[in-house]
PDB file of C-alpha atoms and ligand atoms in Angstrom:
ATOM      1  CA  MET A 190     106.174  34.370-161.473  1.00 94.00           C
ATOM      2  CA  ARG A 191     107.075  30.811-160.581  1.00 96.00           C
ATOM      3  CA  LEU A 192     105.198  27.544-160.184  1.00 98.00           C
ATOM      4  CA  ASP A 193     105.591  26.339-156.617  1.00 97.00           C
ATOM      5  CA  GLY A 194     106.085  22.625-157.189  1.00 98.00           C
ATOM      6  CA  ILE A 195     103.307  20.049-157.363  1.00 98.00           C
ATOM      7  CA  HIS A 196      99.983  21.274-155.955  1.00 98.00           C
ATOM      8  CA  HIS A 197      97.970  18.068-156.227  1.00 98.00           C
ATOM      9  CA  ILE A 198      97.757  14.888-158.269  1.00 98.00           C
ATOM     10  CA  SER A 199      94.362  13.480-159.221  1.00 98.00           C
ATOM     11  CA  CYS A 200      93.798   9.796-159.956  1.00 98.00           C
ATOM     12  CA  ILE A 201      90.987   7.307-160.510  1.00 98.00           C
ATOM     13  CA  THR A 202      89.747   4.571-158.203  1.00 98.00           C
ATOM     14  CA  GLY A 203      87.047   1.970-158.723  1.00 97.00           C
ATOM     15  CA  ASP A 204      86.896   1.185-155.014  1.00 96.00           C
ATOM     16  CA  ALA A 205      86.531   4.156-152.678  1.00 96.00           C
ATOM     17  CA  PRO A 206      86.407   2.102-149.430  1.00 96.00           C
ATOM     18  CA  GLY A 207      89.592   0.181-150.337  1.00 97.00           C
ATOM     19  CA  ASN A 208      91.271   3.378-151.524  1.00 98.00           C
ATOM     20  CA  LEU A 209      90.429   5.165-148.264  1.00 98.00           C
ATOM     21  CA  GLU A 210      91.743   2.226-146.246  1.00 97.00           C
ATOM     22  CA  PHE A 211      95.036   2.141-148.132  1.00 98.00           C
ATOM     23  CA  TYR A 212      95.870   5.848-148.258  1.00 98.00           C
ATOM     24  CA  THR A 213      94.747   6.716-144.726  1.00 98.00           C
ATOM     25  CA  GLY A 214      95.094   3.384-142.900  1.00 97.00           C
ATOM     26  CA  VAL A 215      98.312   2.085-144.477  1.00 98.00           C
ATOM     27  CA  LEU A 216     100.145   5.140-145.866  1.00 98.00           C
ATOM     28  CA  GLY A 217      98.926   7.394-143.070  1.00 98.00           C
ATOM     29  CA  LEU A 218      97.686  10.345-145.114  1.00 98.00           C
ATOM     30  CA  ARG A 219      94.768  12.339-143.770  1.00 98.00           C
ATOM     31  CA  LEU A 220      91.417  12.435-145.567  1.00 97.00           C
ATOM     32  CA  VAL A 221      91.043  16.223-145.772  1.00 97.00           C
ATOM     33  CA  ALA A 222      88.016  16.496-148.010  1.00 95.00           C
ATOM     34  CA  LYS A 223      85.231  14.166-149.029  1.00 94.00           C
ATOM     35  CA  THR A 224      83.322  15.850-151.806  1.00 94.00           C
ATOM     36  CA  VAL A 225      82.010  15.066-155.281  1.00 94.00           C
ATOM     37  CA  ASN A 226      83.260  15.650-158.806  1.00 88.00           C
ATOM     38  CA  GLN A 227      81.815  19.039-159.761  1.00 83.00           C
ATOM     39  CA  ASP A 228      81.340  17.794-163.314  1.00 83.00           C
ATOM     40  CA  ASP A 229      79.630  14.549-162.211  1.00 88.00           C
ATOM     41  CA  PRO A 230      78.203  14.885-158.688  1.00 92.00           C
ATOM     42  CA  TYR A 231      77.453  11.171-158.215  1.00 92.00           C
ATOM     43  CA  VAL A 232      81.184  10.516-158.264  1.00 90.00           C
ATOM     44  CA  TYR A 233      83.247  11.005-155.106  1.00 94.00           C
ATOM     45  CA  HIS A 234      86.238  13.259-155.097  1.00 95.00           C
ATOM     46  CA  LEU A 235      88.433  12.238-152.164  1.00 97.00           C
ATOM     47  CA  PHE A 236      91.398  14.365-151.100  1.00 97.00           C
ATOM     48  CA  TYR A 237      94.244  12.950-149.005  1.00 98.00           C
ATOM     49  CA  ALA A 238      97.016  15.169-147.690  1.00 98.00           C
ATOM     50  CA  ASP A 239      99.050  16.162-144.662  1.00 98.00           C
ATOM     51  CA  GLU A 240      97.431  17.265-141.403  1.00 97.00           C
ATOM     52  CA  SER A 241      96.634  20.764-142.736  1.00 96.00           C
ATOM     53  CA  GLY A 242      95.545  19.804-146.253  1.00 96.00           C
ATOM     54  CA  SER A 243      98.509  21.622-147.805  1.00 97.00           C
ATOM     55  CA  PRO A 244      99.208  22.001-151.503  1.00 97.00           C
ATOM     56  CA  GLY A 245     102.269  19.823-152.111  1.00 98.00           C
ATOM     57  CA  ALA A 246     100.838  16.781-150.328  1.00 98.00           C
ATOM     58  CA  ASP A 247      97.402  16.560-151.849  1.00 98.00           C
ATOM     59  CA  LEU A 248      96.600  13.288-153.619  1.00 98.00           C
ATOM     60  CA  THR A 249      93.022  13.109-154.889  1.00 98.00           C
ATOM     61  CA  PHE A 250      90.855  10.343-156.314  1.00 98.00           C
ATOM     62  CA  PHE A 251      87.710  10.355-158.392  1.00 96.00           C
ATOM     63  CA  GLU A 252      85.670   7.252-157.656  1.00 95.00           C
ATOM     64  CA  TYR A 253      84.015   5.436-160.520  1.00 93.00           C
ATOM     65  CA  PRO A 254      82.574   2.425-158.662  1.00 91.00           C
ATOM     66  CA  GLY A 255      83.714  -0.833-160.231  1.00 91.00           C
ATOM     67  CA  ALA A 256      85.908   0.889-162.852  1.00 95.00           C
ATOM     68  CA  LEU A 257      88.196  -1.565-164.626  1.00 96.00           C
ATOM     69  CA  GLN A 258      91.881  -1.324-163.917  1.00 97.00           C
ATOM     70  CA  GLY A 259      93.553   1.085-166.323  1.00 98.00           C
ATOM     71  CA  ARG A 260      97.014   1.007-167.796  1.00 97.00           C
ATOM     72  CA  ALA A 261      99.486   3.875-168.109  1.00 98.00           C
ATOM     73  CA  GLY A 262     100.664   4.585-171.638  1.00 97.00           C
ATOM     74  CA  ALA A 263     101.995   7.487-173.703  1.00 97.00           C
ATOM     75  CA  GLY A 264     100.951  10.839-172.257  1.00 97.00           C
ATOM     76  CA  MET A 265     100.152   9.468-168.806  1.00 98.00           C
ATOM     77  CA  VAL A 266     101.851   9.774-165.430  1.00 98.00           C
ATOM     78  CA  TYR A 267     102.773   6.283-164.236  1.00 98.00           C
ATOM     79  CA  ARG A 268     104.526   6.820-160.920  1.00 98.00           C
ATOM     80  CA  ILE A 269     104.161   9.264-158.021  1.00 98.00           C
ATOM     81  CA  THR A 270     107.087   9.853-155.672  1.00 98.00           C
ATOM     82  CA  PHE A 271     106.650  11.014-152.082  1.00 98.00           C
ATOM     83  CA  ARG A 272     109.523  12.210-149.910  1.00 98.00           C
ATOM     84  CA  VAL A 273     110.572  10.636-146.670  1.00 98.00           C
ATOM     85  CA  ARG A 274     113.386  11.988-144.532  1.00 97.00           C
ATOM     86  CA  SER A 275     115.815   9.112-144.098  1.00 98.00           C
ATOM     87  CA  TYR A 276     116.921   5.602-144.992  1.00 98.00           C
ATOM     88  CA  ASP A 277     115.451   4.553-141.629  1.00 98.00           C
ATOM     89  CA  ALA A 278     112.076   5.718-142.938  1.00 98.00           C
ATOM     90  CA  LEU A 279     112.511   3.545-146.033  1.00 98.00           C
ATOM     91  CA  GLY A 280     113.162   0.554-143.771  1.00 98.00           C
ATOM     92  CA  PHE A 281     110.049   1.367-141.737  1.00 98.00           C
ATOM     93  CA  TRP A 282     107.953   1.439-144.908  1.00 98.00           C
ATOM     94  CA  GLU A 283     109.418  -1.782-146.295  1.00 98.00           C
ATOM     95  CA  ARG A 284     108.357  -3.524-143.070  1.00 98.00           C
ATOM     96  CA  ARG A 285     104.961  -1.806-142.812  1.00 98.00           C
ATOM     97  CA  LEU A 286     104.006  -2.458-146.414  1.00 98.00           C
ATOM     98  CA  ALA A 287     105.078  -6.118-146.091  1.00 98.00           C
ATOM     99  CA  ASP A 288     102.844  -6.387-143.011  1.00 98.00           C
ATOM    100  CA  HIS A 289      99.963  -5.218-145.220  1.00 98.00           C
ATOM    101  CA  ALA A 290     100.849  -7.707-147.980  1.00 97.00           C
ATOM    102  CA  ILE A 291     102.097  -4.974-150.333  1.00 98.00           C
ATOM    103  CA  ALA A 292     105.155  -6.075-152.335  1.00 98.00           C
ATOM    104  CA  THR A 293     107.991  -3.536-152.488  1.00 98.00           C
ATOM    105  CA  THR A 294     111.253  -3.265-154.372  1.00 98.00           C
ATOM    106  CA  ARG A 295     114.253  -1.343-153.070  1.00 98.00           C
ATOM    107  CA  HIS A 296     116.393   0.829-155.366  1.00 95.00           C
ATOM    108  CA  GLU A 297     119.127   2.486-153.227  1.00 95.00           C
ATOM    109  CA  ASP A 298     117.398   5.605-151.873  1.00 98.00           C
ATOM    110  CA  ARG A 299     113.938   4.518-153.042  1.00 98.00           C
ATOM    111  CA  VAL A 300     111.189   2.020-152.271  1.00 98.00           C
ATOM    112  CA  ARG A 301     108.688   1.237-155.030  1.00 98.00           C
ATOM    113  CA  PHE A 302     105.296  -0.401-154.761  1.00 98.00           C
ATOM    114  CA  ASP A 303     101.816  -0.243-156.266  1.00 98.00           C
ATOM    115  CA  ASP A 304      98.587   0.762-154.611  1.00 98.00           C
ATOM    116  CA  PRO A 305      95.863  -1.952-154.518  1.00 97.00           C
ATOM    117  CA  GLU A 306      94.670  -0.919-157.991  1.00 98.00           C
ATOM    118  CA  GLY A 307      98.106  -0.866-159.593  1.00 98.00           C
ATOM    119  CA  LEU A 308      98.998   2.838-159.331  1.00 98.00           C
ATOM    120  CA  GLY A 309     102.791   3.150-159.194  1.00 98.00           C
ATOM    121  CA  LEU A 310     104.082   4.781-156.008  1.00 98.00           C
ATOM    122  CA  GLU A 311     107.570   5.435-154.718  1.00 98.00           C
ATOM    123  CA  LEU A 312     109.168   6.808-151.572  1.00 98.00           C
ATOM    124  CA  VAL A 313     112.505   8.583-151.856  1.00 98.00           C
ATOM    125  CA  ALA A 314     114.779   9.439-148.938  1.00 98.00           C
ATOM    126  CA  VAL A 315     115.871  13.055-149.470  1.00 97.00           C
ATOM    127  CA  GLN A 316     117.049  15.994-147.426  1.00 94.00           C
ATOM    128  CA  SER A 317     114.788  18.633-148.973  1.00 95.00           C
ATOM    129  CA  PRO A 318     114.672  22.342-148.114  1.00 96.00           C
ATOM    130  CA  ASP A 319     110.875  22.135-148.510  1.00 98.00           C
ATOM    131  CA  ALA A 320     108.818  21.962-145.304  1.00 97.00           C
ATOM    132  CA  PRO A 321     107.827  18.348-144.516  1.00 98.00           C
ATOM    133  CA  LEU A 322     104.066  17.989-145.009  1.00 98.00           C
ATOM    134  CA  VAL A 323     103.125  15.267-142.539  1.00 98.00           C
ATOM    135  CA  ALA A 324      99.824  13.774-141.387  1.00 98.00           C
ATOM    136  CA  TRP A 325      99.353  12.281-137.961  1.00 97.00           C
ATOM    137  CA  HIS A 326      98.735   8.538-137.648  1.00 97.00           C
ATOM    138  CA  PRO A 327      98.903   6.528-134.408  1.00 96.00           C
ATOM    139  CA  GLU A 328     101.110   3.781-135.920  1.00 97.00           C
ATOM    140  CA  ILE A 329     103.459   6.018-137.927  1.00 98.00           C
ATOM    141  CA  PRO A 330     106.040   8.181-136.100  1.00 98.00           C
ATOM    142  CA  ALA A 331     106.289  11.675-137.617  1.00 97.00           C
ATOM    143  CA  GLU A 332     110.000  11.211-138.391  1.00 97.00           C
ATOM    144  CA  VAL A 333     109.250   8.380-140.846  1.00 98.00           C
ATOM    145  CA  ALA A 334     105.948   9.689-142.232  1.00 98.00           C
ATOM    146  CA  LEU A 335     105.418  10.745-145.852  1.00 98.00           C
ATOM    147  CA  CYS A 336     106.445  14.414-146.318  1.00 98.00           C
ATOM    148  CA  GLY A 337     104.643  15.447-149.496  1.00 98.00           C
ATOM    149  CA  PHE A 338     105.339  15.024-153.199  1.00 98.00           C
ATOM    150  CA  ASP A 339     108.779  14.945-154.721  1.00 98.00           C
ATOM    151  CA  ALA A 340     108.127  14.029-158.332  1.00 98.00           C
ATOM    152  CA  VAL A 341     106.120  12.231-160.960  1.00 98.00           C
ATOM    153  CA  ARG A 342     107.274  10.123-163.890  1.00 98.00           C
ATOM    154  CA  ALA A 343     105.291  10.036-167.119  1.00 98.00           C
ATOM    155  CA  TYR A 344     105.475   8.304-170.464  1.00 98.00           C
ATOM    156  CA  GLY A 345     106.349  10.846-173.129  1.00 95.00           C
ATOM    157  CA  GLY A 346     105.601  10.988-176.790  1.00 90.00           C
ATOM    158  CA  ARG A 347     106.629  14.442-177.919  1.00 95.00           C
ATOM    159  CA  VAL A 348     109.101  15.182-175.166  1.00 97.00           C
ATOM    160  CA  ALA A 349     111.031  17.865-177.086  1.00 97.00           C
ATOM    161  CA  SER A 350     107.841  19.928-177.421  1.00 97.00           C
ATOM    162  CA  THR A 351     106.876  19.161-173.828  1.00 98.00           C
ATOM    163  CA  GLY A 352     110.303  20.399-172.720  1.00 98.00           C
ATOM    164  CA  ARG A 353     109.905  23.664-174.616  1.00 98.00           C
ATOM    165  CA  LEU A 354     106.548  24.276-172.915  1.00 98.00           C
ATOM    166  CA  LEU A 355     107.984  23.443-169.502  1.00 98.00           C
ATOM    167  CA  GLU A 356     111.037  25.677-169.930  1.00 98.00           C
ATOM    168  CA  GLU A 357     109.792  28.564-172.057  1.00 98.00           C
ATOM    169  CA  VAL A 358     106.268  28.991-170.691  1.00 98.00           C
ATOM    170  CA  MET A 359     106.191  27.304-167.292  1.00 98.00           C
ATOM    171  CA  GLY A 360     109.652  28.383-166.096  1.00 98.00           C
ATOM    172  CA  ALA A 361     111.056  24.895-165.457  1.00 98.00           C
ATOM    173  CA  THR A 362     114.743  24.083-165.339  1.00 98.00           C
ATOM    174  CA  SER A 363     116.088  20.816-166.719  1.00 97.00           C
ATOM    175  CA  PRO A 364     118.812  19.443-164.441  1.00 93.00           C
ATOM    176  CA  THR A 365     119.159  16.261-166.503  1.00 95.00           C
ATOM    177  CA  GLU A 366     117.804  15.060-169.813  1.00 96.00           C
ATOM    178  CA  TYR A 367     114.045  14.364-169.888  1.00 97.00           C
ATOM    179  CA  ARG A 368     113.617  15.718-166.369  1.00 98.00           C
ATOM    180  CA  TRP A 369     112.225  19.129-165.413  1.00 98.00           C
ATOM    181  CA  GLU A 370     112.026  20.878-162.091  1.00 98.00           C
ATOM    182  CA  LEU A 371     109.508  23.561-161.094  1.00 98.00           C
ATOM    183  CA  THR A 372     110.666  25.614-158.146  1.00 97.00           C
ATOM    184  CA  GLY A 373     108.786  28.368-156.389  1.00 96.00           C
ATOM    185  CA  SER A 374     109.047  30.232-153.114  1.00 94.00           C
ATOM    186  CA  ALA A 375     108.188  27.203-150.973  1.00 96.00           C
ATOM    187  CA  ARG A 376     108.485  23.938-152.884  1.00 97.00           C
ATOM    188  CA  HIS A 377     110.278  21.956-155.568  1.00 97.00           C
ATOM    189  CA  GLY A 378     108.513  19.492-157.841  1.00 98.00           C
ATOM    190  CA  THR A 379     109.859  17.392-160.702  1.00 98.00           C
ATOM    191  CA  ILE A 380     108.402  15.689-163.729  1.00 98.00           C
ATOM    192  CA  ALA A 381     110.459  13.177-165.696  1.00 98.00           C
ATOM    193  CA  TYR A 382     109.567  11.421-168.936  1.00 98.00           C
ATOM    194  CA  ASP A 383     110.400   7.934-170.142  1.00 98.00           C
ATOM    195  CA  ALA A 384     109.821   6.281-173.521  1.00 97.00           C
ATOM    196  CA  PRO A 385     106.252   4.978-173.666  1.00 96.00           C
ATOM    197  CA  PRO A 386     105.477   1.256-173.623  1.00 96.00           C
ATOM    198  CA  THR A 387     104.205  -0.424-176.776  1.00 95.00           C
ATOM    199  CA  LEU A 388     100.679  -0.920-175.485  1.00 96.00           C
ATOM    200  CA  PRO A 389      98.507   2.185-175.567  1.00 95.00           C
ATOM    201  CA  GLY A 390      97.355   3.642-172.269  1.00 97.00           C
ATOM    202  CA  ARG A 391      93.846   3.118-170.971  1.00 97.00           C
ATOM    203  CA  ALA A 392      92.284   5.387-168.364  1.00 97.00           C
ATOM    204  CA  GLY A 393      90.786   3.452-165.464  1.00 98.00           C
ATOM    205  CA  ALA A 394      91.269   2.507-161.846  1.00 98.00           C
ATOM    206  CA  GLY A 395      94.840   3.007-160.703  1.00 98.00           C
ATOM    207  CA  THR A 396      95.718   5.631-163.313  1.00 98.00           C
ATOM    208  CA  VAL A 397      96.558   9.305-162.944  1.00 98.00           C
ATOM    209  CA  HIS A 398      94.038  11.750-164.356  1.00 97.00           C
ATOM    210  CA  HIS A 399      96.061  14.977-164.098  1.00 98.00           C
ATOM    211  CA  ILE A 400      98.808  16.762-162.243  1.00 98.00           C
ATOM    212  CA  ALA A 401      98.431  20.281-160.869  1.00 98.00           C
ATOM    213  CA  TRP A 402     101.250  22.783-160.332  1.00 98.00           C
ATOM    214  CA  ALA A 403     100.898  25.409-157.611  1.00 98.00           C
ATOM    215  CA  THR A 404     100.482  29.123-158.303  1.00 98.00           C
ATOM    216  CA  GLU A 405     100.271  32.148-156.054  1.00 96.00           C
ATOM    217  CA  PRO A 406      96.598  33.221-156.086  1.00 95.00           C
ATOM    218  CA  ALA A 407      97.540  36.770-157.130  1.00 95.00           C
ATOM    219  CA  ASP A 408      99.389  35.429-160.213  1.00 96.00           C
ATOM    220  CA  HIS A 409      96.676  33.174-161.573  1.00 96.00           C
ATOM    221  CA  GLU A 410      95.265  35.474-164.251  1.00 97.00           C
ATOM    222  CA  ARG A 411      98.752  36.360-165.443  1.00 98.00           C
ATOM    223  CA  TRP A 412      99.488  32.643-165.810  1.00 98.00           C
ATOM    224  CA  LEU A 413      96.463  32.350-168.079  1.00 98.00           C
ATOM    225  CA  GLU A 414      97.823  35.232-170.183  1.00 98.00           C
ATOM    226  CA  ARG A 415     101.294  33.688-170.248  1.00 98.00           C
ATOM    227  CA  LEU A 416      99.922  30.354-171.466  1.00 98.00           C
ATOM    228  CA  HIS A 417      98.008  32.043-174.251  1.00 97.00           C
ATOM    229  CA  ARG A 418     100.992  34.155-175.260  1.00 97.00           C
ATOM    230  CA  GLY A 419     102.962  30.899-175.411  1.00 96.00           C
ATOM    231  CA  GLY A 420     100.408  29.418-177.817  1.00 96.00           C
ATOM    232  CA  VAL A 421      98.916  27.004-175.271  1.00 97.00           C
ATOM    233  CA  SER A 422      95.173  26.497-175.478  1.00 97.00           C
ATOM    234  CA  SER A 423      93.652  26.082-172.040  1.00 98.00           C
ATOM    235  CA  THR A 424      90.388  26.235-170.196  1.00 98.00           C
ATOM    236  CA  PRO A 425      89.425  29.552-168.640  1.00 97.00           C
ATOM    237  CA  ILE A 426      89.925  29.918-164.884  1.00 97.00           C
ATOM    238  CA  ILE A 427      87.535  27.494-163.161  1.00 95.00           C
ATOM    239  CA  ASP A 428      86.517  27.895-159.526  1.00 92.00           C
ATOM    240  CA  ARG A 429      87.125  24.534-157.822  1.00 89.00           C
ATOM    241  CA  TYR A 430      85.980  25.922-154.483  1.00 86.00           C
ATOM    242  CA  TYR A 431      89.177  24.915-152.623  1.00 92.00           C
ATOM    243  CA  PHE A 432      91.321  26.517-155.331  1.00 95.00           C
ATOM    244  CA  ARG A 433      91.015  28.028-158.813  1.00 97.00           C
ATOM    245  CA  SER A 434      92.219  26.052-161.791  1.00 98.00           C
ATOM    246  CA  ILE A 435      93.403  26.318-165.378  1.00 98.00           C
ATOM    247  CA  TYR A 436      93.751  23.077-167.387  1.00 98.00           C
ATOM    248  CA  PHE A 437      95.730  22.337-170.517  1.00 98.00           C
ATOM    249  CA  ARG A 438      97.297  19.301-172.140  1.00 98.00           C
ATOM    250  CA  GLU A 439     101.057  19.352-172.670  1.00 98.00           C
ATOM    251  CA  PRO A 440     102.324  18.145-176.074  1.00 97.00           C
ATOM    252  CA  SER A 441     103.051  14.568-174.906  1.00 97.00           C
ATOM    253  CA  GLY A 442      99.477  14.306-173.647  1.00 97.00           C
ATOM    254  CA  VAL A 443      99.679  14.673-169.860  1.00 98.00           C
ATOM    255  CA  LEU A 444      96.826  16.823-168.544  1.00 98.00           C
ATOM    256  CA  PHE A 445      98.307  19.723-166.551  1.00 98.00           C
ATOM    257  CA  GLU A 446      96.492  22.079-164.213  1.00 98.00           C
ATOM    258  CA  LEU A 447      97.645  25.293-162.587  1.00 98.00           C
ATOM    259  CA  ALA A 448      95.937  25.545-159.183  1.00 98.00           C
ATOM    260  CA  THR A 449      96.056  28.399-156.683  1.00 98.00           C
ATOM    261  CA  LYS A 450      97.591  27.743-153.267  1.00 96.00           C
ATOM    262  CA  GLY A 451      94.439  29.055-151.589  1.00 91.00           C
ATOM    263  CA  PRO A 452      91.841  29.331-150.216  1.00 93.00           C
ATOM    264  CA  GLY A 453      92.218  25.638-149.295  1.00 94.00           C
ATOM    265  CA  PHE A 454      90.152  23.085-147.424  1.00 92.00           C
ATOM    266  CA  THR A 455      89.295  25.213-144.401  1.00 92.00           C
ATOM    267  CA  VAL A 456      87.081  27.339-146.653  1.00 88.00           C
ATOM    268  CA  ASP A 457      84.089  25.283-145.474  1.00 83.00           C
ATOM    269  CA  LEU A 458      85.120  23.301-142.369  1.00 90.00           C
ATOM    270  CA  PRO A 459      87.431  23.997-139.439  1.00 93.00           C
ATOM    271  CA  LEU A 460      90.752  22.122-139.591  1.00 94.00           C
ATOM    272  CA  GLU A 461      89.792  19.503-136.985  1.00 93.00           C
ATOM    273  CA  ARG A 462      86.702  18.423-138.946  1.00 93.00           C
ATOM    274  CA  LEU A 463      88.259  18.156-142.394  1.00 94.00           C
ATOM    275  CA  GLY A 464      87.242  14.963-144.183  1.00 94.00           C
ATOM    276  CA  ARG A 465      84.696  13.911-141.587  1.00 93.00           C
ATOM    277  CA  GLU A 466      81.569  14.879-143.523  1.00 90.00           C
ATOM    278  CA  LEU A 467      80.524  15.131-147.146  1.00 93.00           C
ATOM    279  CA  VAL A 468      81.099  18.648-148.376  1.00 92.00           C
ATOM    280  CA  LEU A 469      79.202  19.911-151.392  1.00 91.00           C
ATOM    281  CA  PRO A 470      80.038  23.079-153.298  1.00 84.00           C
ATOM    282  CA  PRO A 471      77.348  25.778-152.928  1.00 86.00           C
ATOM    283  CA  MET A 472      75.873  25.086-156.365  1.00 88.00           C
ATOM    284  CA  LEU A 473      75.145  21.461-155.329  1.00 92.00           C
ATOM    285  CA  ALA A 474      74.131  22.045-151.699  1.00 91.00           C
ATOM    286  CA  SER A 475      70.402  21.883-152.404  1.00 94.00           C
ATOM    287  CA  ARG A 476      70.833  18.346-153.875  1.00 95.00           C
ATOM    288  CA  ARG A 477      72.532  16.837-150.782  1.00 95.00           C
ATOM    289  CA  VAL A 478      69.941  14.123-149.989  1.00 95.00           C
ATOM    290  CA  GLU A 479      69.743  12.893-153.577  1.00 95.00           C
ATOM    291  CA  ILE A 480      73.549  12.923-154.020  1.00 95.00           C
ATOM    292  CA  GLU A 481      74.321  11.224-150.678  1.00 94.00           C
ATOM    293  CA  ALA A 482      71.855   8.419-151.472  1.00 94.00           C
ATOM    294  CA  ARG A 483      73.854   7.487-154.598  1.00 93.00           C
ATOM    295  CA  LEU A 484      77.371   7.577-153.130  1.00 93.00           C
ATOM    296  CA  THR A 485      79.205   4.558-151.686  1.00 89.00           C
ATOM    297  CA  PRO A 486      79.042   4.770-147.867  1.00 90.00           C
ATOM    298  CA  LEU A 487      82.509   5.512-146.433  1.00 94.00           C
ATOM    299  CA  ARG A 488      83.614   5.247-142.842  1.00 91.00           C
ATOM    300  CA  ASP A 489      85.329   8.129-141.059  1.00 93.00           C
ATOM    301  CA  PRO A 490      88.941   6.865-140.816  1.00 92.00           C
ATOM    302  CA  ARG A 491      89.465   8.767-137.552  1.00 92.00           C
ATOM    303  CA  ALA A 492      86.139   7.807-135.940  1.00 90.00           C
ATOM    304  CA  ASP A 493      87.705   5.464-133.379  1.00 86.00           C
ATOM    305  CA  TRP A 494      90.973   7.338-132.730  1.00 83.00           C
TER     306      TRP A 494
HETATM  307 ZN1  LIG B 498      93.021  18.992-160.193  1.00 80.90          ZN
END
């Protein structure tokens, strides 16, 4: 039983229209699902990914309209790294982001920048054995497009205990100090920890809420058993409609989720219509009119393509 890299990463935005514009319009991801937070249905849950909505490329945002900007601190992920395929791609992104008034810094094989709400992002040029997970965008050639997640960096606190959980329960390897890799049948994903800043973290716009690792659907219940045998207290298995989830907090404080690789976003819409209409889980379907009236109107990013 192995965890198949990063499944999705969920973050917070205070500005859904600006968030949609940046991740689809500038970075070229596809909006693959526009739904609501199951635990708070007046809050959007937006899912961006590759063309097929694959685990491994799925960046999600909860919208709390007008939320104050947060700040990453101990126990929080502070940077998300996407793969690109070449140094040429890094050059493309340096130019494109500059054209959109986004400041970047170059570090050899990496380009770093922040999203409009301060969320740390990074592109790394790597030759990965993992399939490139690419979305189509008219201004972004496929050979330079984002290819899915490579890694996250977090601020630690109790990294020795976090490492034991990652290695002994979750099956991670540690190629270098404070860095762990989770490798399954299809993908590789890495989490690295740095010493936390002095200021405490504050959840808010531009911060990461949790990171999900991918499981084979058939293994999910055995993962729950393995966590409990390893002394980890977790939620039960929760049906998130697109996948099933188990949540637990690792010792440094980062909220982890184990999410099944299926059934995925085509459970309710055909592939070509993903993201083009508000989808509500069955338990909320009867409240559609009331819920839609309270959500921020969002344009369909592909309406005029
Ligand atoms: Zn999640």
